[in-house]
Amino acid sequence: MSFVKILRCVSCGKEFDPKKAIYCCDQCGERLDVIYDYGAMRGKISKDQFNQRPSCSTLRYPEFLPIFDYGKVVSLGEGGTPLTQCNRLGRKLGLENLYAKDESRNPTGVFKDRATVLAVTKALEFGRRKVAIASTGNAAASLSAYVAKAGLDCNVFVPESTPMAKVSQAVAYGAKIIQVKGNYDRTYELAVEACEAFGWYNCNPAWNPFRTEGKKTIAYEICEQSEWSAPDWVVVPVGNGCNLAGIWKGFKEYYELGFIAKKPRILGIQPTGSSPVVTAFLEKKDHFESVIPKTLAGALAIGKPRNFVKAIKSLKESNGLADSVTDDEILEAQSLLATTEGIFAEPGGVAGVAGLLKAVKAGVIDAKDTVCCIITGNGLKDPEAPLKIARKPVLIEPSIESIRKNALNT
Ligand code: F0G
């Protein structure tokens, strides 16, 4: 049973009926937050109850999700991703307690699946058959998969520059792909306009208030996988800021209910060429300056972060920090994670590791701190990236002599 109370605007506080298909505040245009009745939850749910629930997955937390009709749920088995202790990477970084929450293990290879299960289920609850989304690629492929299972009609808007692997994944699931001559920021606005013009249910990240609720479950899982404790730091790559805000909300809720004794600090990381959240945070501003994104981490190439208010609030509330990393630092981190831990993540998915490296070097994070790095997306979604710095394959004649000549000691 869901304990949802109301939808509330994060800026002006106006409240809305959670059973209606609304997106943003009609008074000030800001994002809506799903508010639960924590008072009523206390005493009714306990850690023991969760311990007894079988699988670790996004849908394991009905009390904390805005789903009213479980008969409408469309799931591909999202969530329940491993929390892996990273001893080799930890040693390289000088950290004794480093963990990776490997979100690349979700059904479509990205944490977005946790949000998509909510978006598609809500579309069905609202009786909508046509949905749309704007995406840098991953949310698009994810929505396409869930919509295929639900048998809905899906229009996906992606910037022209989206890596072909992500486009091809969405194509495989049968979605209609609309490539836009422009960057993500224009693509996002176009998708909003198109949803209004054609009556499609809008699944855009940040715009759709229900998606973030799925992302909270990353935090719940981390706590449960750590014997009901939170790490000292959680490191998150940031684009629109939805994931960061969702993860922080999850920790806050578990703390609020007394499931964990302390909350983590959040370290948010953006690529230097696309870092409006980081800049605003460091300059202590309550608004962002939009930028023209320039980074090889296409998933994070977002010049107008659509969940800015929630993201900044989350960073501040968690006593967190934010920093940016260059594309070279991201590629080095990609290689480091893959070669030490066997986890191959796309550039946007590994930006947190690059940021963590910087934070440890700067002495911001202590060797003894427990750190959890969120690895958000699978490396196969942008397979060309590692070839920019990694050792290239050697082409040889099929002979031992040729191995000796070309492949030994290279
Ligand atoms: N990591 C990956 C792999 C992503 O695909 C994204 C966002 C992020 C991190 C950033 O998350 O926006 O919640 O701060 N991808 C979106 C998309 C924008 O359309 O797939 P955020």
GROMACS .gro file of C-alpha atoms and ligand atoms in nm:
model
  431
    1MET     CA    1   0.000   0.000   0.000
    2SER     CA    2   0.128   0.343  -0.097
    3PHE     CA    3   0.160   0.619   0.163
    4VAL     CA    4   0.153   0.900  -0.095
    5LYS     CA    5  -0.013   1.213   0.038
    6ILE     CA    6   0.023   1.488  -0.217
    7LEU     CA    7   0.235   1.637  -0.497
    8ARG     CA    8   0.403   1.959  -0.383
    9CYS     CA    9   0.586   2.225  -0.585
   10VAL     CA   10   0.951   2.245  -0.480
   11SER     CA   11   0.948   2.622  -0.517
   12CYS     CA   12   0.613   2.781  -0.422
   13GLY     CA   13   0.470   2.487  -0.225
   14LYS     CA   14   0.142   2.465  -0.417
   15GLU     CA   15  -0.014   2.121  -0.372
   16PHE     CA   16  -0.169   1.890  -0.632
   17ASP     CA   17  -0.371   1.569  -0.640
   18PRO     CA   18  -0.128   1.275  -0.689
   19LYS     CA   19  -0.396   1.080  -0.874
   20LYS     CA   20  -0.397   1.331  -1.162
   21ALA     CA   21  -0.162   1.333  -1.460
   22ILE     CA   22   0.009   1.663  -1.390
   23TYR     CA   23   0.369   1.748  -1.453
   24CYS     CA   24   0.496   2.084  -1.325
   25CYS     CA   25   0.347   2.356  -1.104
   26ASP     CA   26   0.081   2.558  -1.288
   27GLN     CA   27   0.159   2.857  -1.065
   28CYS     CA   28   0.536   2.896  -1.093
   29GLY     CA   29   0.640   2.629  -1.346
   30GLU     CA   30   0.873   2.445  -1.105
   31ARG     CA   31   0.902   2.071  -1.048
   32LEU     CA   32   0.670   1.872  -0.824
   33ASP     CA   33   0.779   1.643  -0.544
   34VAL     CA   34   0.584   1.339  -0.429
   35ILE     CA   35   0.512   1.375  -0.056
   36TYR     CA   36   0.436   1.073   0.167
   37ASP     CA   37   0.270   1.045   0.504
   38TYR     CA   38   0.576   0.944   0.704
   39GLY     CA   39   0.382   0.978   1.031
   40ALA     CA   40   0.140   0.710   0.917
   41MET     CA   41   0.427   0.491   0.794
   42ARG     CA   42   0.598   0.487   1.133
   43GLY     CA   43   0.500   0.180   1.326
   44LYS     CA   44   0.345   0.021   1.017
   45ILE     CA   45   0.665  -0.065   0.834
   46SER     CA   46   0.990  -0.193   0.974
   47LYS     CA   47   1.333  -0.313   0.870
   48ASP     CA   48   1.228  -0.667   0.960
   49GLN     CA   49   0.945  -0.654   0.709
   50PHE     CA   50   1.186  -0.553   0.434
   51ASN     CA   51   1.433  -0.820   0.539
   52GLN     CA   52   1.162  -1.077   0.483
   53ARG     CA   53   1.069  -0.957   0.136
   54PRO     CA   54   1.217  -1.187  -0.127
   55SER     CA   55   1.390  -1.006  -0.410
   56CYS     CA   56   1.585  -0.686  -0.413
   57SER     CA   57   1.416  -0.470  -0.679
   58THR     CA   58   1.257  -0.132  -0.743
   59LEU     CA   59   0.906  -0.263  -0.685
   60ARG     CA   60   0.998  -0.405  -0.347
   61TYR     CA   61   0.903  -0.077  -0.178
   62PRO     CA   62   0.532  -0.016  -0.250
   63GLU     CA   63   0.492   0.202   0.059
   64PHE     CA   64   0.744   0.449  -0.086
   65LEU     CA   65   0.616   0.450  -0.443
   66PRO     CA   66   0.329   0.644  -0.606
   67ILE     CA   67   0.171   0.336  -0.762
   68PHE     CA   68  -0.200   0.293  -0.690
   69ASP     CA   69  -0.286   0.000  -0.917
   70TYR     CA   70  -0.036  -0.285  -0.911
   71GLY     CA   71  -0.235  -0.460  -1.181
   72LYS     CA   72  -0.099  -0.197  -1.420
   73VAL     CA   73   0.269  -0.245  -1.339
   74VAL     CA   74   0.502  -0.314  -1.632
   75SER     CA   75   0.833  -0.444  -1.503
   76LEU     CA   76   1.143  -0.587  -1.669
   77GLY     CA   77   1.308  -0.678  -1.337
   78GLU     CA   78   1.476  -0.343  -1.271
   79GLY     CA   79   1.678  -0.273  -0.957
   80GLY     CA   80   1.844  -0.522  -0.727
   81THR     CA   81   2.184  -0.430  -0.873
   82PRO     CA   82   2.505  -0.540  -0.700
   83LEU     CA   83   2.693  -0.329  -0.449
   84THR     CA   84   3.046  -0.443  -0.519
   85GLN     CA   85   3.343  -0.388  -0.293
   86CYS     CA   86   3.619  -0.240  -0.508
   87ASN     CA   87   3.942  -0.347  -0.341
   88ARG     CA   88   4.174  -0.305  -0.639
   89LEU     CA   89   4.035   0.034  -0.741
   90GLY     CA   90   4.024   0.136  -0.375
   91ARG     CA   91   4.395   0.056  -0.335
   92LYS     CA   92   4.480   0.266  -0.644
   93LEU     CA   93   4.278   0.555  -0.509
   94GLY     CA   94   4.396   0.516  -0.151
   95LEU     CA   95   4.051   0.425  -0.015
   96GLU     CA   96   3.995   0.138   0.227
   97ASN     CA   97   3.619   0.108   0.185
   98LEU     CA   98   3.517   0.172  -0.172
   99TYR     CA   99   3.199   0.029  -0.325
  100ALA     CA  100   3.039   0.053  -0.668
  101LYS     CA  101   2.663   0.038  -0.708
  102ASP     CA  102   2.658  -0.109  -1.055
  103GLU     CA  103   2.349   0.031  -1.222
  104SER     CA  104   2.470  -0.089  -1.561
  105ARG     CA  105   2.319  -0.424  -1.455
  106ASN     CA  106   1.963  -0.299  -1.504
  107PRO     CA  107   1.753  -0.454  -1.788
  108THR     CA  108   1.849  -0.194  -2.050
  109GLY     CA  109   2.194  -0.127  -1.902
  110VAL     CA  110   2.120   0.191  -1.712
  111PHE     CA  111   1.971   0.324  -1.384
  112LYS     CA  112   1.694   0.488  -1.591
  113ASP     CA  113   1.496   0.162  -1.581
  114ARG     CA  114   1.408   0.237  -1.219
  115ALA     CA  115   1.239   0.558  -1.336
  116THR     CA  116   1.086   0.409  -1.648
  117VAL     CA  117   0.894   0.143  -1.458
  118LEU     CA  118   0.719   0.429  -1.278
  119ALA     CA  119   0.659   0.641  -1.589
  120VAL     CA  120   0.504   0.356  -1.789
  121THR     CA  121   0.299   0.226  -1.498
  122LYS     CA  122   0.163   0.578  -1.440
  123ALA     CA  123   0.081   0.614  -1.812
  124LEU     CA  124  -0.129   0.297  -1.783
  125GLU     CA  125  -0.289   0.408  -1.457
  126PHE     CA  126  -0.388   0.732  -1.630
  127GLY     CA  127  -0.527   0.533  -1.924
  128ARG     CA  128  -0.276   0.676  -2.174
  129ARG     CA  129  -0.169   0.470  -2.476
  130LYS     CA  130   0.079   0.715  -2.634
  131VAL     CA  131   0.391   0.828  -2.456
  132ALA     CA  132   0.695   1.036  -2.544
  133ILE     CA  133   1.034   1.133  -2.405
  134ALA     CA  134   1.337   1.349  -2.480
  135SER     CA  135   1.666   1.186  -2.401
  136THR     CA  136   2.041   1.190  -2.447
  137GLY     CA  137   1.989   0.824  -2.538
  138ASN     CA  138   1.961   0.607  -2.228
  139ALA     CA  139   1.619   0.715  -2.105
  140ALA     CA  140   1.501   0.673  -2.465
  141ALA     CA  141   1.620   0.314  -2.495
  142SER     CA  142   1.481   0.237  -2.152
  143LEU     CA  143   1.135   0.379  -2.225
  144SER     CA  144   1.128   0.200  -2.559
  145ALA     CA  145   1.183  -0.136  -2.388
  146TYR     CA  146   0.910  -0.091  -2.126
  147VAL     CA  147   0.666   0.047  -2.380
  148ALA     CA  148   0.728  -0.258  -2.597
  149LYS     CA  149   0.629  -0.483  -2.308
  150ALA     CA  150   0.325  -0.268  -2.231
  151GLY     CA  151   0.219  -0.254  -2.598
  152LEU     CA  152   0.205   0.127  -2.604
  153ASP     CA  153   0.293   0.373  -2.876
  154CYS     CA  154   0.624   0.551  -2.814
  155ASN     CA  155   0.781   0.864  -2.965
  156VAL     CA  156   1.139   0.917  -2.868
  157PHE     CA  157   1.322   1.246  -2.926
  158VAL     CA  158   1.701   1.234  -2.925
  159PRO     CA  159   1.966   1.486  -3.030
  160GLU     CA  160   2.126   1.413  -3.366
  161SER     CA  161   2.460   1.340  -3.193
  162THR     CA  162   2.326   1.049  -2.981
  163PRO     CA  163   2.560   0.744  -3.000
  164MET     CA  164   2.432   0.492  -3.254
  165ALA     CA  165   2.438   0.209  -2.995
  166LYS     CA  166   2.170   0.388  -2.791
  167VAL     CA  167   1.963   0.477  -3.098
  168SER     CA  168   1.990   0.121  -3.224
  169GLN     CA  169   1.878  -0.014  -2.885
  170ALA     CA  170   1.564   0.202  -2.895
  171VAL     CA  171   1.504   0.105  -3.259
  172ALA     CA  172   1.527  -0.263  -3.166
  173TYR     CA  173   1.244  -0.222  -2.916
  174GLY     CA  174   1.029  -0.077  -3.192
  175ALA     CA  175   0.999   0.283  -3.077
  176LYS     CA  176   0.956   0.569  -3.323
  177ILE     CA  177   1.285   0.760  -3.306
  178ILE     CA  178   1.283   1.129  -3.390
  179GLN     CA  179   1.637   1.263  -3.423
  180VAL     CA  180   1.643   1.636  -3.365
  181LYS     CA  181   1.884   1.875  -3.535
  182GLY     CA  182   1.988   2.041  -3.213
  183ASN     CA  183   2.122   1.955  -2.869
  184TYR     CA  184   1.941   1.790  -2.577
  185ASP     CA  185   1.813   2.118  -2.440
  186ARG     CA  186   1.622   2.202  -2.758
  187THR     CA  187   1.517   1.838  -2.794
  188TYR     CA  188   1.371   1.846  -2.443
  189GLU     CA  189   1.166   2.157  -2.515
  190LEU     CA  190   1.044   2.011  -2.844
  191ALA     CA  191   0.926   1.694  -2.670
  192VAL     CA  192   0.731   1.904  -2.417
  193GLU     CA  193   0.570   2.101  -2.703
  194ALA     CA  194   0.494   1.781  -2.896
  195CYS     CA  195   0.329   1.616  -2.594
  196GLU     CA  196   0.104   1.919  -2.559
  197ALA     CA  197   0.031   1.934  -2.932
  198PHE     CA  198  -0.043   1.562  -2.978
  199GLY     CA  199  -0.173   1.463  -2.634
  200TRP     CA  200   0.108   1.217  -2.555
  201TYR     CA  201   0.189   1.128  -2.194
  202ASN     CA  202   0.514   1.309  -2.117
  203CYS     CA  203   0.784   1.084  -1.969
  204ASN     CA  204   1.061   1.348  -1.978
  205PRO     CA  205   1.301   1.323  -1.684
  206ALA     CA  206   1.224   1.594  -1.423
  207TRP     CA  207   0.905   1.698  -1.604
  208ASN     CA  208   0.730   1.377  -1.504
  209PRO     CA  209   0.716   1.389  -1.122
  210PHE     CA  210   0.688   1.013  -1.070
  211ARG     CA  211   1.017   0.904  -1.230
  212THR     CA  212   1.238   1.026  -0.945
  213GLU     CA  213   1.054   0.799  -0.704
  214GLY     CA  214   1.200   0.493  -0.876
  215LYS     CA  215   1.551   0.631  -0.839
  216LYS     CA  216   1.515   0.653  -0.463
  217THR     CA  217   1.534   0.277  -0.451
  218ILE     CA  218   1.908   0.295  -0.530
  219ALA     CA  219   1.952   0.446  -0.184
  220TYR     CA  220   1.725   0.189  -0.015
  221GLU     CA  221   1.922  -0.094  -0.171
  222ILE     CA  222   2.258   0.053  -0.070
  223CYS     CA  223   2.139   0.073   0.292
  224GLU     CA  224   2.007  -0.282   0.294
  225GLN     CA  225   2.314  -0.419   0.115
  226SER     CA  226   2.527  -0.249   0.384
  227GLU     CA  227   2.338  -0.405   0.675
  228TRP     CA  228   2.115  -0.105   0.723
  229SER     CA  229   2.380   0.163   0.715
  230ALA     CA  230   2.468   0.446   0.479
  231PRO     CA  231   2.816   0.517   0.345
  232ASP     CA  232   2.997   0.839   0.436
  233TRP     CA  233   2.990   0.952   0.075
  234VAL     CA  234   2.781   0.873  -0.231
  235VAL     CA  235   2.929   0.988  -0.562
  236VAL     CA  236   2.683   1.059  -0.844
  237PRO     CA  237   2.728   1.177  -1.205
  238VAL     CA  238   2.491   1.466  -1.277
  239GLY     CA  239   2.301   1.575  -1.587
  240ASN     CA  240   1.951   1.703  -1.510
  241GLY     CA  241   2.008   1.621  -1.143
  242CYS     CA  242   1.718   1.373  -1.114
  243ASN     CA  243   1.930   1.083  -1.003
  244LEU     CA  244   2.115   1.285  -0.742
  245ALA     CA  245   1.788   1.422  -0.602
  246GLY     CA  246   1.623   1.080  -0.606
  247ILE     CA  247   1.910   0.907  -0.429
  248TRP     CA  248   1.924   1.178  -0.162
  249LYS     CA  249   1.549   1.154  -0.107
  250GLY     CA  250   1.582   0.778  -0.053
  251PHE     CA  251   1.846   0.819   0.217
  252LYS     CA  252   1.646   1.096   0.381
  253GLU     CA  253   1.336   0.878   0.395
  254TYR     CA  254   1.519   0.582   0.548
  255TYR     CA  255   1.673   0.818   0.805
  256GLU     CA  256   1.336   0.978   0.875
  257LEU     CA  257   1.189   0.634   0.951
  258GLY     CA  258   1.483   0.538   1.171
  259PHE     CA  259   1.607   0.266   0.934
  260ILE     CA  260   1.957   0.417   0.920
  261ALA     CA  261   2.147   0.610   1.187
  262LYS     CA  262   2.314   0.867   0.961
  263LYS     CA  263   2.280   1.010   0.613
  264PRO     CA  264   2.566   1.022   0.359
  265ARG     CA  265   2.720   1.328   0.201
  266ILE     CA  266   2.663   1.351  -0.173
  267LEU     CA  267   2.940   1.438  -0.418
  268GLY     CA  268   2.789   1.545  -0.753
  269ILE     CA  269   3.009   1.531  -1.062
  270GLN     CA  270   2.964   1.690  -1.406
  271PRO     CA  271   3.192   1.711  -1.711
  272THR     CA  272   3.379   2.042  -1.724
  273GLY     CA  273   3.223   2.119  -2.063
  274SER     CA  274   2.872   2.080  -1.923
  275SER     CA  275   2.866   2.176  -1.557
  276PRO     CA  276   2.592   2.430  -1.481
  277VAL     CA  277   2.492   2.258  -1.154
  278VAL     CA  278   2.851   2.247  -1.028
  279THR     CA  279   2.914   2.610  -1.122
  280ALA     CA  280   2.600   2.728  -0.944
  281PHE     CA  281   2.685   2.518  -0.637
  282LEU     CA  282   3.043   2.646  -0.616
  283GLU     CA  283   2.934   3.006  -0.669
  284LYS     CA  284   2.656   2.958  -0.410
  285LYS     CA  285   2.389   3.070  -0.655
  286ASP     CA  286   2.025   2.965  -0.643
  287HIS     CA  287   1.993   2.972  -1.023
  288PHE     CA  288   2.203   2.828  -1.304
  289GLU     CA  289   2.356   2.985  -1.613
  290SER     CA  290   2.277   2.761  -1.908
  291VAL     CA  291   2.573   2.645  -2.117
  292ILE     CA  292   2.625   2.495  -2.462
  293PRO     CA  293   2.740   2.146  -2.361
  294LYS     CA  294   3.072   2.021  -2.491
  295THR     CA  295   3.177   1.680  -2.364
  296LEU     CA  296   3.231   1.326  -2.487
  297ALA     CA  297   3.012   1.208  -2.200
  298GLY     CA  298   2.701   1.250  -2.415
  299ALA     CA  299   2.468   1.120  -2.142
  300LEU     CA  300   2.561   1.426  -1.935
  301ALA     CA  301   2.563   1.683  -2.220
  302ILE     CA  302   2.287   1.891  -2.064
  303GLY     CA  303   2.319   2.269  -2.066
  304LYS     CA  304   1.991   2.340  -1.884
  305PRO     CA  305   1.956   2.101  -1.589
  306ARG     CA  306   1.583   2.038  -1.560
  307ASN     CA  307   1.588   1.929  -1.199
  308PHE     CA  308   1.818   2.207  -1.083
  309VAL     CA  309   1.618   2.313  -0.776
  310LYS     CA  310   1.592   1.963  -0.635
  311ALA     CA  311   1.957   1.885  -0.718
  312ILE     CA  312   2.101   2.195  -0.550
  313LYS     CA  313   1.875   2.148  -0.250
  314SER     CA  314   1.989   1.788  -0.216
  315LEU     CA  315   2.357   1.883  -0.238
  316LYS     CA  316   2.312   2.147   0.031
  317GLU     CA  317   2.098   1.934   0.262
  318SER     CA  318   2.348   1.650   0.249
  319ASN     CA  319   2.636   1.886   0.330
  320GLY     CA  320   2.761   1.766  -0.004
  321LEU     CA  321   3.008   1.888  -0.261
  322ALA     CA  322   3.021   1.923  -0.638
  323ASP     CA  323   3.305   1.925  -0.886
  324SER     CA  324   3.368   1.891  -1.256
  325VAL     CA  325   3.604   1.660  -1.446
  326THR     CA  326   3.760   1.688  -1.791
  327ASP     CA  327   3.687   1.441  -2.070
  328ASP     CA  328   4.042   1.304  -2.034
  329GLU     CA  329   3.985   1.243  -1.664
  330ILE     CA  330   3.661   1.062  -1.749
  331LEU     CA  331   3.837   0.837  -2.003
  332GLU     CA  332   4.112   0.758  -1.752
  333ALA     CA  333   3.849   0.672  -1.490
  334GLN     CA  334   3.668   0.452  -1.741
  335SER     CA  335   3.986   0.258  -1.805
  336LEU     CA  336   4.074   0.241  -1.435
  337LEU     CA  337   3.734   0.100  -1.333
  338ALA     CA  338   3.734  -0.154  -1.616
  339THR     CA  339   4.091  -0.272  -1.563
  340THR     CA  340   4.073  -0.296  -1.183
  341GLU     CA  341   3.716  -0.409  -1.121
  342GLY     CA  342   3.593  -0.554  -1.450
  343ILE     CA  343   3.314  -0.299  -1.474
  344PHE     CA  344   3.281  -0.137  -1.815
  345ALA     CA  345   3.080   0.184  -1.792
  346GLU     CA  346   3.005   0.451  -2.050
  347PRO     CA  347   3.175   0.790  -2.000
  348GLY     CA  348   2.870   0.950  -1.838
  349GLY     CA  349   2.834   0.645  -1.616
  350VAL     CA  350   3.186   0.664  -1.483
  351ALA     CA  351   3.220   1.041  -1.433
  352GLY     CA  352   3.172   0.985  -1.059
  353VAL     CA  353   3.488   0.774  -1.042
  354ALA     CA  354   3.683   1.055  -1.209
  355GLY     CA  355   3.542   1.300  -0.954
  356LEU     CA  356   3.623   1.066  -0.669
  357LEU     CA  357   3.986   1.047  -0.782
  358LYS     CA  358   4.008   1.426  -0.766
  359ALA     CA  359   3.835   1.445  -0.429
  360VAL     CA  360   4.071   1.191  -0.273
  361LYS     CA  361   4.376   1.369  -0.415
  362ALA     CA  362   4.246   1.700  -0.279
  363GLY     CA  363   4.204   1.542   0.065
  364VAL     CA  364   3.830   1.608   0.064
  365ILE     CA  365   3.754   1.239   0.110
  366ASP     CA  366   3.949   1.054   0.374
  367ALA     CA  367   4.119   0.716   0.320
  368LYS     CA  368   3.901   0.561   0.590
  369ASP     CA  369   3.569   0.700   0.463
  370THR     CA  370   3.319   0.452   0.324
  371VAL     CA  371   3.246   0.561  -0.031
  372CYS     CA  372   2.983   0.437  -0.274
  373CYS     CA  373   3.023   0.536  -0.636
  374ILE     CA  374   2.712   0.508  -0.854
  375ILE     CA  375   2.806   0.357  -1.191
  376THR     CA  376   2.508   0.466  -1.396
  377GLY     CA  377   2.537   0.318  -1.746
  378ASN     CA  378   2.691   0.028  -1.939
  379GLY     CA  379   3.001   0.084  -2.155
  380LEU     CA  380   2.848  -0.097  -2.453
  381LYS     CA  381   2.617   0.200  -2.498
  382ASP     CA  382   2.909   0.406  -2.628
  383PRO     CA  383   3.158   0.140  -2.739
  384GLU     CA  384   3.393   0.376  -2.923
  385ALA     CA  385   3.489   0.581  -2.618
  386PRO     CA  386   3.759   0.352  -2.469
  387LEU     CA  387   3.937   0.325  -2.803
  388LYS     CA  388   4.033   0.690  -2.765
  389ILE     CA  389   4.294   0.603  -2.502
  390ALA     CA  390   4.306   0.227  -2.449
  391ARG     CA  391   4.563  -0.006  -2.602
  392LYS     CA  392   4.451  -0.078  -2.957
  393PRO     CA  393   4.414  -0.438  -3.083
  394VAL     CA  394   4.710  -0.570  -3.283
  395LEU     CA  395   4.645  -0.727  -3.623
  396ILE     CA  396   4.868  -1.025  -3.695
  397GLU     CA  397   4.927  -1.299  -3.948
  398PRO     CA  398   4.796  -1.631  -3.812
  399SER     CA  399   5.137  -1.758  -3.701
  400ILE     CA  400   5.344  -1.794  -3.383
  401GLU     CA  401   5.615  -1.595  -3.556
  402SER     CA  402   5.378  -1.306  -3.605
  403ILE     CA  403   5.269  -1.320  -3.240
  404ARG     CA  404   5.636  -1.312  -3.142
  405LYS     CA  405   5.704  -1.018  -3.369
  406ASN     CA  406   5.394  -0.805  -3.313
  407ALA     CA  407   5.209  -0.910  -3.000
  408LEU     CA  408   5.463  -0.991  -2.729
  409ASN     CA  409   5.575  -0.704  -2.510
  410THR     CA  410   5.327  -0.458  -2.655
  411F0G     N1  411   2.446   0.869  -1.616
  411F0G     C1  412   2.389   0.825  -1.731
  411F0G     C2  413   2.444   0.700  -1.791
  411F0G     C3  414   2.279   0.895  -1.788
  411F0G     O1  415   2.224   0.848  -1.899
  411F0G     C4  416   2.235   1.013  -1.727
  411F0G     C5  417   2.124   1.088  -1.784
  411F0G     C6  418   2.298   1.054  -1.608
  411F0G     C7  419   2.402   0.980  -1.555
  411F0G     C8  420   2.256   1.178  -1.537
  411F0G     O2  421   2.141   1.160  -1.464
  411F0G     O3  422   2.009   1.348  -1.558
  411F0G     O4  423   1.938   1.226  -1.352
  411F0G     O5  424   2.134   1.378  -1.348
  411F0G     N2  425   2.067   1.059  -1.891
  411F0G     C9  426   1.943   1.120  -1.940
  411F0G    C10  427   1.891   1.045  -2.061
  411F0G    C11  428   1.944   1.264  -1.949
  411F0G     O6  429   1.813   1.103  -2.138
  411F0G     O7  430   1.923   0.928  -2.077
  411F0G     P1  431   2.050   1.285  -1.427
   0.00000   0.00000   0.00000
